[in-house]
Tab-separated table of C-alpha atoms and ligand atoms in Angstrom:
chain	number	residue	atom	x	y	z
F	941	MET	CA	-27.528	-10.651	-47.855
F	942	ALA	CA	-26.557	-10.169	-44.192
F	943	GLY	CA	-26.342	-6.408	-44.813
F	944	ALA	CA	-30.108	-6.022	-44.960
F	945	TRP	CA	-30.460	-7.749	-41.622
F	946	GLU	CA	-29.476	-6.752	-38.135
F	947	THR	CA	-28.331	-9.397	-35.695
F	948	VAL	CA	-29.439	-9.165	-32.058
F	949	ILE	CA	-27.764	-11.259	-29.385
F	950	GLY	CA	-28.145	-11.583	-25.616
F	951	LEU	CA	-25.975	-13.873	-23.506
F	952	GLU	CA	-26.717	-15.872	-20.388
F	953	THR	CA	-23.430	-16.920	-18.844
F	954	HIS	CA	-23.020	-19.434	-16.052
F	955	VAL	CA	-19.807	-19.162	-14.111
F	956	GLN	CA	-18.578	-21.556	-11.433
F	957	LEU	CA	-17.365	-19.732	-8.369
F	958	ARG	CA	-13.889	-20.491	-7.104
F	959	THR	CA	-14.784	-22.059	-3.765
F	960	VAL	CA	-13.399	-25.059	-1.925
F	961	SER	CA	-16.829	-26.470	-1.157
F	962	LYS	CA	-20.249	-26.596	-2.784
F	963	MET	CA	-23.081	-24.063	-2.573
F	964	PHE	CA	-25.254	-25.709	0.070
F	965	CYS	CA	-23.150	-28.511	1.593
F	966	GLY	CA	-19.569	-29.175	2.652
F	967	CYS	CA	-18.615	-31.424	-0.278
F	968	SER	CA	-15.529	-30.537	-2.274
F	969	ALA	CA	-16.237	-28.500	-5.398
F	970	ALA	CA	-12.973	-29.604	-7.037
F	971	PHE	CA	-12.975	-30.491	-10.728
F	972	GLY	CA	-11.738	-33.897	-11.869
F	973	ALA	CA	-12.337	-36.092	-8.788
F	974	PRO	CA	-13.375	-39.734	-9.405
F	975	PRO	CA	-17.063	-39.845	-10.401
F	976	ASN	CA	-19.559	-39.607	-7.541
F	977	SER	CA	-16.883	-39.232	-4.860
F	978	ASN	CA	-17.824	-35.684	-3.832
F	979	VAL	CA	-21.418	-36.218	-2.792
F	980	CYS	CA	-23.494	-36.179	0.398
F	981	PRO	CA	-27.162	-36.341	1.431
F	982	VAL	CA	-27.627	-32.622	0.711
F	983	CYS	CA	-26.339	-32.542	-2.864
F	984	LEU	CA	-27.929	-35.928	-3.604
F	985	GLY	CA	-31.255	-34.614	-2.364
F	986	LEU	CA	-31.799	-37.379	0.196
F	987	PRO	CA	-34.886	-36.881	2.358
F	988	GLY	CA	-34.394	-34.715	5.411
F	989	ALA	CA	-31.079	-33.179	4.336
F	990	LEU	CA	-31.013	-29.402	4.663
F	991	PRO	CA	-29.035	-26.888	2.596
F	992	VAL	CA	-26.861	-24.208	4.213
F	993	PRO	CA	-25.548	-21.384	1.972
F	994	ASN	CA	-21.794	-21.189	1.452
F	995	GLU	CA	-20.601	-17.817	2.719
F	996	GLN	CA	-17.514	-17.739	0.518
F	997	ALA	CA	-19.685	-18.321	-2.547
F	998	LEU	CA	-21.921	-15.420	-1.533
F	999	LYS	CA	-18.877	-13.189	-1.094
F	1000	LEU	CA	-17.613	-14.047	-4.566
F	1001	ALA	CA	-21.050	-13.576	-6.104
F	1002	VAL	CA	-21.397	-10.144	-4.495
F	1003	ARG	CA	-17.899	-9.189	-5.664
F	1004	ALA	CA	-18.802	-10.257	-9.199
F	1005	ALA	CA	-21.977	-8.188	-9.060
F	1006	LEU	CA	-20.112	-5.127	-7.785
F	1007	GLY	CA	-17.356	-5.593	-10.352
F	1008	LEU	CA	-20.059	-5.505	-13.023
F	1009	GLY	CA	-21.568	-2.343	-11.609
F	1010	CYS	CA	-24.771	-4.036	-10.438
F	1011	THR	CA	-27.033	-2.982	-7.621
F	1012	VAL	CA	-26.736	-5.699	-4.980
F	1013	HIS	CA	-30.022	-6.238	-3.203
F	1014	PRO	CA	-29.918	-6.565	0.580
F	1015	ARG	CA	-32.644	-9.175	0.306
F	1016	SER	CA	-32.908	-11.871	-2.347
F	1017	VAL	CA	-34.723	-15.167	-2.477
F	1018	PHE	CA	-33.638	-18.715	-3.323
F	1019	ALA	CA	-36.226	-20.456	-5.456
F	1020	ARG	CA	-36.699	-23.979	-6.678
F	1021	LYS	CA	-36.608	-24.481	-10.425
F	1022	ASN	CA	-38.402	-27.775	-10.938
F	1023	TYR	CA	-37.621	-30.141	-13.765
F	1024	PHE	CA	-36.656	-33.746	-14.268
F	1025	TYR	CA	-33.304	-34.768	-15.616
F	1026	PRO	CA	-31.073	-37.718	-14.676
F	1027	ASP	CA	-28.262	-35.428	-13.528
F	1028	LEU	CA	-30.580	-33.619	-11.114
F	1029	PRO	CA	-31.399	-36.027	-8.284
F	1030	LYS	CA	-33.432	-33.545	-6.233
F	1031	GLY	CA	-35.815	-32.906	-9.119
F	1032	TYR	CA	-35.186	-29.204	-8.756
F	1033	GLN	CA	-32.313	-26.783	-8.930
F	1034	ILE	CA	-31.889	-24.130	-6.255
F	1035	SER	CA	-31.689	-20.845	-8.114
F	1036	GLN	CA	-33.005	-17.323	-7.800
F	1037	PHE	CA	-35.921	-16.122	-9.855
F	1038	GLU	CA	-38.133	-13.193	-8.973
F	1039	GLN	CA	-35.709	-11.634	-6.528
F	1040	PRO	CA	-32.158	-12.113	-7.755
F	1041	LEU	CA	-29.031	-11.111	-5.876
F	1042	ALA	CA	-28.233	-8.223	-8.199
F	1043	THR	CA	-29.616	-6.256	-11.151
F	1044	ALA	CA	-28.883	-3.327	-13.448
F	1045	GLY	CA	-25.156	-3.505	-14.097
F	1046	SER	CA	-23.068	-2.897	-17.178
F	1047	LEU	CA	-19.843	-3.974	-18.775
F	1048	SER	CA	-17.932	-1.981	-21.364
F	1049	TYR	CA	-15.942	-3.833	-23.971
F	1050	LEU	CA	-14.121	-2.963	-27.137
F	1051	SER	CA	-16.476	-3.833	-29.979
F	1052	PRO	CA	-14.724	-4.819	-33.191
F	1053	ASP	CA	-17.367	-2.828	-35.096
F	1054	ARG	CA	-18.401	0.074	-32.855
F	1055	GLY	CA	-15.474	1.016	-30.601
F	1056	VAL	CA	-16.207	1.050	-26.878
F	1057	ALA	CA	-19.655	-0.457	-26.388
F	1058	THR	CA	-21.557	-1.185	-23.206
F	1059	ALA	CA	-23.519	-4.316	-22.474
F	1060	THR	CA	-26.229	-4.058	-19.867
F	1061	ILE	CA	-26.254	-6.708	-17.181
F	1062	GLN	CA	-29.942	-7.326	-16.587
F	1063	ARG	CA	-29.443	-9.593	-13.617
F	1064	LEU	CA	-26.893	-11.659	-11.740
F	1065	HIS	CA	-28.126	-14.447	-9.527
F	1066	VAL	CA	-26.732	-17.317	-7.491
F	1067	GLU	CA	-27.595	-20.936	-8.137
F	1068	GLU	CA	-26.258	-24.451	-7.880
F	1069	ASP	CA	-24.923	-26.550	-10.714
F	1070	ALA	CA	-26.409	-29.869	-11.844
F	1071	GLY	CA	-24.474	-33.124	-12.286
F	1072	LYS	CA	-23.121	-34.413	-15.551
F	1073	SER	CA	-24.288	-37.098	-17.936
F	1074	LEU	CA	-21.315	-38.933	-19.416
F	1075	HIS	CA	-22.068	-40.269	-22.864
F	1076	ASP	CA	-18.606	-41.452	-23.782
F	1077	ARG	CA	-17.605	-43.447	-20.724
F	1078	PHE	CA	-19.350	-46.717	-21.568
F	1079	PRO	CA	-20.372	-47.852	-25.040
F	1080	LYS	CA	-24.094	-47.330	-25.674
F	1081	GLN	CA	-24.741	-46.331	-22.082
F	1082	THR	CA	-24.996	-43.048	-20.321
F	1083	ALA	CA	-23.354	-42.701	-16.915
F	1084	ILE	CA	-24.102	-40.048	-14.325
F	1085	ASP	CA	-21.474	-38.180	-12.315
F	1086	LEU	CA	-22.989	-36.156	-9.504
F	1087	ASN	CA	-19.780	-34.483	-8.322
F	1088	ARG	CA	-20.845	-31.259	-9.995
F	1089	CYS	CA	-24.267	-31.274	-8.286
F	1090	GLY	CA	-24.406	-28.277	-6.021
F	1091	VAL	CA	-21.259	-26.534	-7.227
F	1092	PRO	CA	-21.822	-22.764	-6.801
F	1093	LEU	CA	-22.663	-20.762	-9.902
F	1094	ILE	CA	-23.591	-17.278	-10.815
F	1095	GLU	CA	-25.652	-16.563	-13.885
F	1096	VAL	CA	-24.987	-13.269	-15.629
F	1097	VAL	CA	-27.690	-12.180	-18.070
F	1098	THR	CA	-27.155	-9.369	-20.567
F	1099	GLY	CA	-29.709	-7.362	-22.444
F	1100	PRO	CA	-30.178	-8.060	-26.181
F	1101	ASP	CA	-27.238	-5.752	-26.750
F	1102	PHE	CA	-24.818	-7.393	-29.161
F	1103	ARG	CA	-25.032	-6.707	-32.862
F	1104	SER	CA	-22.700	-9.381	-34.194
F	1105	PRO	CA	-21.325	-12.775	-33.187
F	1106	HIS	CA	-17.874	-11.196	-32.925
F	1107	GLU	CA	-19.179	-8.617	-30.470
F	1108	ALA	CA	-20.715	-11.354	-28.342
F	1109	ARG	CA	-17.391	-13.121	-28.192
F	1110	THR	CA	-15.539	-9.929	-27.312
F	1111	TYR	CA	-17.962	-9.227	-24.465
F	1112	LEU	CA	-17.496	-12.755	-23.182
F	1113	LEU	CA	-13.713	-12.429	-23.190
F	1114	THR	CA	-14.053	-9.134	-21.334
F	1115	LEU	CA	-16.353	-10.745	-18.777
F	1116	LYS	CA	-13.848	-13.551	-18.308
F	1117	GLN	CA	-11.084	-11.010	-17.803
F	1118	VAL	CA	-13.016	-9.182	-15.080
F	1119	LEU	CA	-13.977	-12.376	-13.262
F	1120	GLU	CA	-10.439	-13.736	-13.440
F	1121	TYR	CA	-8.985	-10.484	-12.176
F	1122	ALA	CA	-11.294	-10.502	-9.205
F	1123	GLY	CA	-10.481	-14.152	-8.413
F	1124	ILE	CA	-14.124	-15.134	-8.831
F	1125	SER	CA	-13.652	-17.963	-11.294
F	1126	ASP	CA	-11.050	-19.454	-13.592
F	1127	CYS	CA	-13.589	-19.104	-16.441
F	1128	ASP	CA	-12.264	-22.128	-18.289
F	1129	MET	CA	-14.793	-22.986	-21.008
F	1130	GLU	CA	-13.076	-26.259	-21.824
F	1131	LYS	CA	-13.489	-27.414	-18.220
F	1132	GLY	CA	-17.007	-26.066	-18.133
F	1133	SER	CA	-16.389	-23.474	-15.453
F	1134	LEU	CA	-17.823	-20.869	-17.820
F	1135	ARG	CA	-20.794	-21.845	-19.952
F	1136	VAL	CA	-22.826	-19.673	-22.205
F	1137	ASP	CA	-26.320	-19.865	-23.662
F	1138	ALA	CA	-26.565	-17.512	-26.596
F	1139	ASN	CA	-29.893	-15.973	-27.584
F	1140	VAL	CA	-30.071	-14.686	-31.122
F	1141	SER	CA	-32.618	-13.129	-33.435
F	1142	VAL	CA	-32.484	-11.101	-36.609
F	1143	ARG	CA	-34.559	-8.207	-37.878
F	1144	ARG	CA	-34.631	-6.013	-40.948
F	1145	ALA	CA	-32.168	-3.155	-40.670
F	1146	GLY	CA	-33.964	-0.147	-39.192
F	1147	GLU	CA	-36.636	-2.261	-37.482
F	1148	THR	CA	-37.010	-1.416	-33.770
F	1149	THR	CA	-38.958	-4.374	-32.398
F	1150	LEU	CA	-37.070	-7.578	-31.690
F	1151	GLY	CA	-37.409	-10.634	-33.872
F	1152	THR	CA	-38.183	-14.104	-32.538
F	1153	LYS	CA	-35.123	-15.523	-30.867
F	1154	THR	CA	-33.624	-18.941	-30.535
F	1155	GLU	CA	-31.296	-20.045	-27.792
F	1156	VAL	CA	-28.089	-21.795	-28.843
F	1157	LYS	CA	-26.576	-24.252	-26.362
F	1158	ASN	CA	-23.642	-26.636	-26.220
F	1159	ILE	CA	-21.043	-24.011	-27.039
F	1160	ASN	CA	-17.819	-24.973	-25.334
F	1161	SER	CA	-15.111	-22.610	-26.444
F	1162	PHE	CA	-14.812	-18.891	-27.009
F	1163	ALA	CA	-14.191	-19.418	-30.712
F	1164	TYR	CA	-17.355	-21.535	-30.998
F	1165	VAL	CA	-19.437	-18.709	-29.519
F	1166	GLU	CA	-18.797	-16.740	-32.650
F	1167	LYS	CA	-19.110	-19.701	-34.997
F	1168	ALA	CA	-22.320	-21.044	-33.484
F	1169	LEU	CA	-23.972	-17.625	-33.519
F	1170	THR	CA	-22.914	-17.020	-37.104
F	1171	VAL	CA	-24.364	-20.322	-38.256
F	1172	GLU	CA	-27.628	-19.741	-36.408
F	1173	ARG	CA	-27.892	-16.144	-37.571
F	1174	ASP	CA	-27.418	-17.238	-41.180
F	1175	ARG	CA	-29.973	-20.002	-40.749
F	1176	GLN	CA	-32.582	-17.543	-39.477
F	1177	ILE	CA	-31.926	-15.125	-42.319
F	1178	ALA	CA	-32.316	-17.941	-44.832
F	1179	VAL	CA	-35.605	-19.011	-43.231
F	1180	LEU	CA	-36.968	-15.463	-43.300
F	1181	GLU	CA	-35.804	-14.768	-46.817
F	1182	GLY	CA	-37.496	-17.985	-47.901
F	1183	GLY	CA	-40.760	-16.588	-46.561
F	1184	GLY	CA	-40.779	-18.734	-43.408
F	1185	THR	CA	-40.876	-17.807	-39.752
F	1186	VAL	CA	-38.323	-18.491	-37.041
F	1187	ALA	CA	-39.599	-20.886	-34.405
F	1188	GLN	CA	-38.735	-19.991	-30.821
F	1189	GLN	CA	-36.700	-22.985	-29.786
F	1190	THR	CA	-33.482	-24.252	-28.304
F	1191	MET	CA	-30.755	-25.143	-30.798
F	1192	LEU	CA	-27.790	-27.415	-30.138
F	1193	TYR	CA	-24.476	-26.487	-31.685
F	1194	ASP	CA	-22.281	-29.251	-33.064
F	1195	SER	CA	-18.711	-28.032	-33.340
F	1196	LYS	CA	-17.623	-31.041	-35.433
F	1197	THR	CA	-19.949	-30.142	-38.273
F	1198	ASN	CA	-20.234	-26.436	-37.392
F	1199	SER	CA	-24.004	-26.694	-37.556
F	1200	VAL	CA	-27.032	-26.306	-35.309
F	1201	ARG	CA	-30.054	-28.519	-34.888
F	1202	PRO	CA	-33.228	-27.998	-32.876
F	1203	GLN	CA	-33.160	-29.633	-29.458
F	1204	ARG	CA	-36.617	-28.935	-28.136
F	1205	SER	CA	-39.259	-26.294	-28.188
F	1206	LYS	CA	-38.353	-23.625	-25.730
F	1207	GLU	CA	-39.861	-24.014	-22.288
F	1208	GLU	CA	-41.341	-20.957	-20.631
F	1209	SER	CA	-40.424	-19.960	-17.131
F	1210	HIS	CA	-43.875	-20.999	-15.855
F	1211	ASP	CA	-43.055	-24.557	-16.936
F	1212	TYR	CA	-40.542	-24.691	-14.118
F	1213	ARG	CA	-43.066	-23.949	-11.388
F	1214	TYR	CA	-40.632	-21.710	-9.569
F	1215	PHE	CA	-41.402	-21.136	-5.887
F	1216	PRO	CA	-39.339	-19.870	-2.934
F	1217	ASP	CA	-37.337	-22.711	-1.416
F	1218	PRO	CA	-38.979	-23.518	1.947
F	1219	ASP	CA	-35.657	-24.906	3.239
F	1220	LEU	CA	-33.864	-21.586	2.800
F	1221	PRO	CA	-34.792	-18.271	4.388
F	1222	PRO	CA	-34.489	-15.156	2.228
F	1223	LEU	CA	-30.864	-14.217	1.730
F	1224	VAL	CA	-30.289	-11.061	3.746
F	1225	LEU	CA	-26.969	-9.262	3.303
F	1226	THR	CA	-25.930	-6.407	5.549
F	1227	GLU	CA	-24.624	-3.143	4.198
F	1228	GLU	CA	-21.281	-3.887	5.881
F	1229	PHE	CA	-21.009	-7.250	4.173
F	1230	ILE	CA	-21.615	-5.702	0.774
F	1231	ALA	CA	-19.262	-2.782	1.452
F	1232	GLU	CA	-16.534	-5.177	2.531
F	1233	GLN	CA	-16.772	-7.094	-0.736
F	1234	GLN	CA	-16.333	-3.816	-2.577
F	1235	THR	CA	-13.076	-3.154	-0.715
F	1236	LEU	CA	-11.866	-6.658	-1.580
F	1237	LEU	CA	-12.261	-6.092	-5.311
F	1238	PRO	CA	-8.925	-5.453	-7.003
F	1239	GLU	CA	-8.394	-2.760	-9.603
F	1240	LEU	CA	-10.293	-4.106	-12.619
F	1241	PRO	CA	-8.880	-4.277	-16.165
F	1242	ALA	CA	-10.554	-1.151	-17.572
F	1243	LYS	CA	-9.368	0.977	-14.653
F	1244	LYS	CA	-5.899	-0.471	-14.805
F	1245	ARG	CA	-5.705	0.192	-18.526
F	1246	GLU	CA	-6.636	3.841	-18.018
F	1247	ARG	CA	-4.126	4.184	-15.224
F	1248	PHE	CA	-1.336	2.656	-17.327
F	1249	VAL	CA	-2.036	5.132	-20.137
F	1250	GLU	CA	-2.020	7.987	-17.678
F	1251	LYS	CA	0.857	7.009	-15.410
F	1252	TYR	CA	3.262	5.369	-17.856
F	1253	ALA	CA	2.355	7.358	-20.974
F	1254	LEU	CA	1.551	4.189	-22.909
F	1255	SER	CA	-0.752	3.918	-25.904
F	1256	VAL	CA	-4.201	2.455	-25.239
F	1257	THR	CA	-3.282	-0.617	-27.298
F	1258	ASP	CA	-0.089	-1.241	-25.325
F	1259	ALA	CA	-1.921	-0.707	-22.051
F	1260	ALA	CA	-4.599	-3.170	-23.168
F	1261	VAL	CA	-1.996	-5.830	-23.950
F	1262	LEU	CA	-0.243	-5.290	-20.626
F	1263	THR	CA	-3.427	-5.397	-18.563
F	1264	ALA	CA	-5.114	-8.306	-20.319
F	1265	ASP	CA	-3.766	-10.597	-17.634
F	1266	ARG	CA	-3.441	-9.470	-14.050
F	1267	ALA	CA	-0.173	-11.333	-13.470
F	1268	VAL	CA	1.379	-9.691	-16.531
F	1269	ALA	CA	0.192	-6.257	-15.412
F	1270	ASP	CA	1.697	-6.775	-11.964
F	1271	TYR	CA	4.918	-8.013	-13.532
F	1272	TYR	CA	5.155	-4.958	-15.781
F	1273	GLU	CA	4.693	-2.609	-12.850
F	1274	ALA	CA	7.342	-4.470	-10.863
F	1275	VAL	CA	9.830	-4.014	-13.727
F	1276	VAL	CA	9.112	-0.287	-13.768
F	1277	HIS	CA	9.375	-0.038	-9.985
F	1278	ALA	CA	12.739	-1.788	-10.210
F	1279	GLY	CA	13.959	1.187	-12.218
F	1280	ALA	CA	13.283	0.467	-15.886
F	1281	GLU	CA	11.980	3.235	-18.110
F	1282	ALA	CA	8.229	2.686	-18.610
F	1283	LYS	CA	8.038	2.579	-22.410
F	1284	THR	CA	11.151	0.393	-22.783
F	1285	ALA	CA	9.851	-1.955	-20.108
F	1286	ALA	CA	6.496	-2.144	-21.942
F	1287	ASN	CA	8.259	-3.122	-25.172
F	1288	TRP	CA	10.218	-5.837	-23.432
F	1289	VAL	CA	7.197	-7.261	-21.660
F	1290	MET	CA	5.046	-7.226	-24.808
F	1291	THR	CA	7.703	-9.003	-26.876
F	1292	GLU	CA	10.337	-11.155	-25.138
F	1293	VAL	CA	8.431	-11.710	-21.892
F	1294	LEU	CA	5.050	-12.609	-23.404
F	1295	GLU	CA	6.645	-14.771	-26.091
F	1296	ASP	CA	8.586	-16.654	-23.451
F	1297	ALA	CA	5.457	-17.030	-21.306
F	1298	LYS	CA	3.523	-18.419	-24.276
F	1299	ASP	CA	5.964	-21.291	-24.662
F	1300	HIS	CA	6.418	-22.041	-20.995
F	1301	ALA	CA	3.724	-23.006	-18.556
F	1302	ASP	CA	5.921	-21.889	-15.668
F	1303	GLY	CA	4.986	-18.342	-16.625
F	1304	LEU	CA	7.058	-15.237	-16.213
F	1305	ARG	CA	10.490	-16.759	-15.844
F	1306	VAL	CA	12.768	-13.727	-15.648
F	1307	ALA	CA	12.346	-11.913	-12.339
F	1308	PRO	CA	11.184	-8.287	-12.756
F	1309	GLY	CA	14.362	-7.002	-11.075
F	1310	ALA	CA	16.544	-8.985	-13.482
F	1311	LEU	CA	14.689	-7.592	-16.486
F	1312	ALA	CA	15.087	-4.071	-15.118
F	1313	ASN	CA	18.842	-4.693	-14.774
F	1314	LEU	CA	19.027	-6.034	-18.295
F	1315	ILE	CA	17.239	-2.964	-19.639
F	1316	GLY	CA	19.730	-0.866	-17.679
F	1317	LEU	CA	22.648	-2.650	-19.355
F	1318	VAL	CA	21.303	-1.744	-22.793
F	1319	ARG	CA	20.679	1.826	-21.762
F	1320	GLY	CA	24.198	2.140	-20.357
F	1321	GLY	CA	25.739	0.821	-23.569
F	1322	THR	CA	27.024	-2.413	-22.024
F	1323	LEU	CA	24.804	-4.561	-24.222
F	1324	SER	CA	23.384	-4.142	-27.685
F	1325	HIS	CA	19.658	-4.818	-27.935
F	1326	GLN	CA	20.424	-7.948	-29.904
F	1327	ALA	CA	22.820	-9.222	-27.225
F	1328	ALA	CA	20.312	-8.369	-24.495
F	1329	LYS	CA	17.764	-10.633	-26.165
F	1330	ARG	CA	20.252	-13.503	-25.989
F	1331	VAL	CA	20.936	-12.742	-22.349
F	1332	PHE	CA	17.187	-12.656	-21.667
F	1333	ALA	CA	16.708	-16.099	-23.187
F	1334	GLU	CA	19.620	-17.458	-21.182
F	1335	VAL	CA	18.376	-15.975	-17.891
F	1336	ALA	CA	14.893	-17.342	-18.608
F	1337	GLU	CA	16.299	-20.789	-19.259
F	1338	ARG	CA	18.990	-21.064	-16.615
F	1339	GLY	CA	18.626	-18.090	-14.289
F	1340	GLY	CA	21.468	-15.880	-13.144
F	1341	GLU	CA	22.238	-12.174	-13.014
F	1342	PRO	CA	22.056	-10.515	-16.453
F	1343	ARG	CA	25.489	-8.879	-16.039
F	1344	ASN	CA	27.208	-12.197	-15.192
F	1345	VAL	CA	25.297	-14.044	-17.872
F	1346	ALA	CA	26.312	-11.431	-20.462
F	1347	GLU	CA	29.953	-11.794	-19.484
F	1348	ALA	CA	29.755	-15.574	-19.572
F	1349	LEU	CA	28.200	-15.380	-23.039
F	1350	GLY	CA	30.945	-12.952	-24.091
F	1351	VAL	CA	28.474	-10.408	-25.450
F	1352	VAL	CA	29.383	-7.424	-23.301
F	1353	GLN	CA	30.079	-4.484	-25.603
F	1354	VAL	CA	33.646	-3.342	-25.622
F	1355	ALA	CA	33.773	0.348	-24.784
F	1356	ASP	CA	37.520	0.417	-24.229
F	1357	THR	CA	38.939	2.829	-26.851
F	1358	GLY	CA	42.292	1.032	-26.800
F	1359	VAL	CA	40.724	-2.282	-27.757
F	1360	LEU	CA	38.444	-0.593	-30.279
F	1361	ALA	CA	41.400	1.158	-31.882
F	1362	GLY	CA	42.899	-2.273	-32.636
F	1363	TRP	CA	39.797	-3.390	-34.550
F	1364	VAL	CA	39.571	-0.015	-36.299
F	1365	SER	CA	43.186	-0.219	-37.548
F	1366	GLU	CA	42.605	-3.748	-38.729
F	1367	VAL	CA	39.502	-2.726	-40.708
F	1368	LEU	CA	41.101	0.384	-42.232
F	1369	GLY	CA	44.176	-1.632	-43.134
F	1370	THR	CA	42.202	-4.211	-45.107
F	1371	HIS	CA	39.896	-1.707	-46.853
F	1372	THR	CA	42.298	0.824	-48.327
F	1373	THR	CA	40.182	1.538	-51.438
F	1374	GLU	CA	37.199	2.490	-49.272
F	1375	VAL	CA	39.473	4.623	-47.095
F	1376	THR	CA	40.592	6.556	-50.170
F	1377	ARG	CA	37.015	6.986	-51.380
F	1378	TYR	CA	35.989	8.173	-47.917
F	1379	LYS	CA	38.795	10.716	-47.868
F	1380	GLN	CA	37.665	11.929	-51.309
F	1381	GLY	CA	34.317	12.836	-49.757
F	1382	GLU	CA	32.270	9.639	-49.795
F	1383	THR	CA	31.509	10.006	-46.073
F	1384	ARG	CA	28.528	7.691	-46.101
F	1385	LEU	CA	31.098	4.872	-46.119
F	1386	LEU	CA	31.400	5.506	-42.377
F	1387	GLN	CA	28.510	3.114	-41.722
F	1388	PHE	CA	30.277	0.495	-43.803
F	1389	PHE	CA	33.367	0.826	-41.587
F	1390	VAL	CA	31.237	0.622	-38.426
F	1391	GLY	CA	29.731	-2.566	-39.797
F	1392	GLN	CA	33.171	-3.989	-40.477
F	1393	VAL	CA	34.310	-3.145	-36.937
F	1394	MET	CA	31.222	-4.849	-35.532
F	1395	LYS	CA	32.079	-7.869	-37.646
F	1396	ALA	CA	35.725	-7.876	-36.594
F	1397	SER	CA	34.701	-7.628	-32.951
F	1398	ARG	CA	32.049	-10.307	-33.448
F	1399	GLY	CA	29.376	-7.886	-32.321
F	1400	LYS	CA	31.113	-6.857	-29.157
F	1401	ALA	CA	32.168	-3.358	-30.131
F	1402	ASP	CA	30.071	-0.509	-28.796
F	1403	PRO	CA	28.869	0.860	-32.155
F	1404	LYS	CA	28.658	4.493	-31.074
F	1405	LEU	CA	32.151	4.480	-29.706
F	1406	ALA	CA	33.442	2.587	-32.734
F	1407	GLN	CA	32.049	5.318	-34.955
F	1408	ARG	CA	33.848	7.977	-32.942
F	1409	VAL	CA	37.190	6.189	-33.074
F	1410	LEU	CA	36.723	5.641	-36.836
F	1411	GLU	CA	35.960	9.292	-37.445
F	1412	GLU	CA	39.062	10.328	-35.542
F	1413	LYS	CA	41.327	7.897	-37.401
F	1414	LEU	CA	39.903	8.781	-40.805
F	1415	ALA	CA	40.286	12.474	-40.138
F	1416	SER	CA	43.982	12.160	-39.439
T	1451	ADP	P1	-36.571	-16.036	-21.813
T	1451	ADP	O1	-37.897	-15.647	-21.269
T	1451	ADP	O2	-36.639	-16.817	-23.050
T	1451	ADP	O3	-35.650	-16.594	-20.786
T	1451	ADP	P2	-35.443	-13.469	-21.445
T	1451	ADP	O4	-36.235	-12.261	-21.768
T	1451	ADP	O5	-35.308	-13.864	-20.025
T	1451	ADP	O6	-35.944	-14.666	-22.316
T	1451	ADP	O7	-33.988	-13.235	-22.054
T	1451	ADP	C1	-33.013	-14.227	-22.022
T	1451	ADP	C2	-31.826	-13.711	-22.809
T	1451	ADP	O8	-32.190	-13.559	-24.168
T	1451	ADP	C3	-31.315	-12.363	-22.369
T	1451	ADP	O9	-29.903	-12.366	-22.463
T	1451	ADP	C4	-31.920	-11.413	-23.368
T	1451	ADP	O10	-31.112	-10.276	-23.561
T	1451	ADP	C5	-31.932	-12.232	-24.619
T	1451	ADP	N1	-33.004	-11.891	-25.551
T	1451	ADP	C6	-34.299	-11.635	-25.246
T	1451	ADP	N2	-34.982	-11.394	-26.362
T	1451	ADP	C7	-34.141	-11.482	-27.404
T	1451	ADP	C8	-34.257	-11.350	-28.824
T	1451	ADP	N3	-35.421	-11.100	-29.407
T	1451	ADP	N4	-33.147	-11.545	-29.555
T	1451	ADP	C9	-31.983	-11.826	-29.003
T	1451	ADP	N5	-31.798	-11.964	-27.690
T	1451	ADP	C10	-32.869	-11.804	-26.888
T	1452	ZN	ZN1	-22.744	-32.551	-0.784
T	1453	MG	MG1	-35.335	-15.810	-18.881
């Protein structure tokens, strides 16, 4: 059924900027403070209080815009978006409307269906957050927490560019990656520092005009983005196939029942009576200011991925894993700079290091230099790969130099031919039948003898050397 229909999705993403204070006042923007403790006349909208834009927020917003390839406009305008809601004491939200901070950007992401795809960023504007209604704090009552009032946000609006719920989710994860890399936001959906409104419509395959869309809200995890859009897409298809029409409205997603229900008919922008905020002059940014933000942007994930492929001869998939998180990418490069071979280091980071990091909040526990040393011990034949993994776990848990730890664990490979010769004689002495068969030409038994030597040495024998000593003894 879904095959005959094409899904069209556009996302509007609100992201809290990582600032100490709010957008237009000096109140703390910290998450989790006691309700209504971070408020002042400005963010409460008391008469006579005047807003002053937060410069750090503007810097982060401009960096976000540049990171998304937008044109940043030297002049933009703060506008009042008027509506009533209990969590909005001023009766309006300061936002940007006709003249946003930035327009016409793009973000490439790896579509699960189409390979590298590019989402257009129609606009990116600055605004302030509203407060929060708390429905679960008191039985049968709703409480209001205004701490979030005035927290700086950017809104990033894409074109109707996604063709599946999975694509929309992939874009969103890519957006999060870019914004995290650039230190713009922690993009934590569970904490509400990244929130997404998902617009979706369907049309017959091959149709070029857009169908009527609905806007799905109340999506609070990355997984729910995909689920909510799938449910709504399927609902629209069912309506259309039943001969009905899709009403343009706002839908609320309920993750408990994995269903959507209409919230209200969609308001139009003219309902908000937008007008330029008389308390705020147009936002004028100098060329120097914008250029400086560009220089403060770090290397972004896509660039870093390309560079890793190029410089370290890694596959695109490996490079993508290593660059998914900036801290991991930096760690990997530090291991290589400390002398480890690039591909071996990549394998270690993608397996042992990331597995260890998954189980431990304290992050990357083995210092890059120590991992490089450990890799060197394997390369030099001092440790088997198996033993090195044990040493890694031990260093992660208790610290120490890999060489010392390996000795303390008794896993250093014995490369002393004298000692090896002892184990070899022992093995040949107890397996006389196999020795005879070997001498009669069954040379593949060599691996059996190597295995026995490894066993006799409890894994400590250097297998290559053991093989050589065995060959010599068997030849005589
Ligand atoms: P509105 O006037 O309802 O705010 P906009 O044109 O501003 O609509 O678009 C809001 C978001 O909805 C954008 O992300 C846009 O790409 C997306 N969008 C617009 N039309 C459609 C459609 N027919 N189907 C899916 N998404 C759409
Ligand atoms: Zn305040
Ligand atoms: Mg709009």
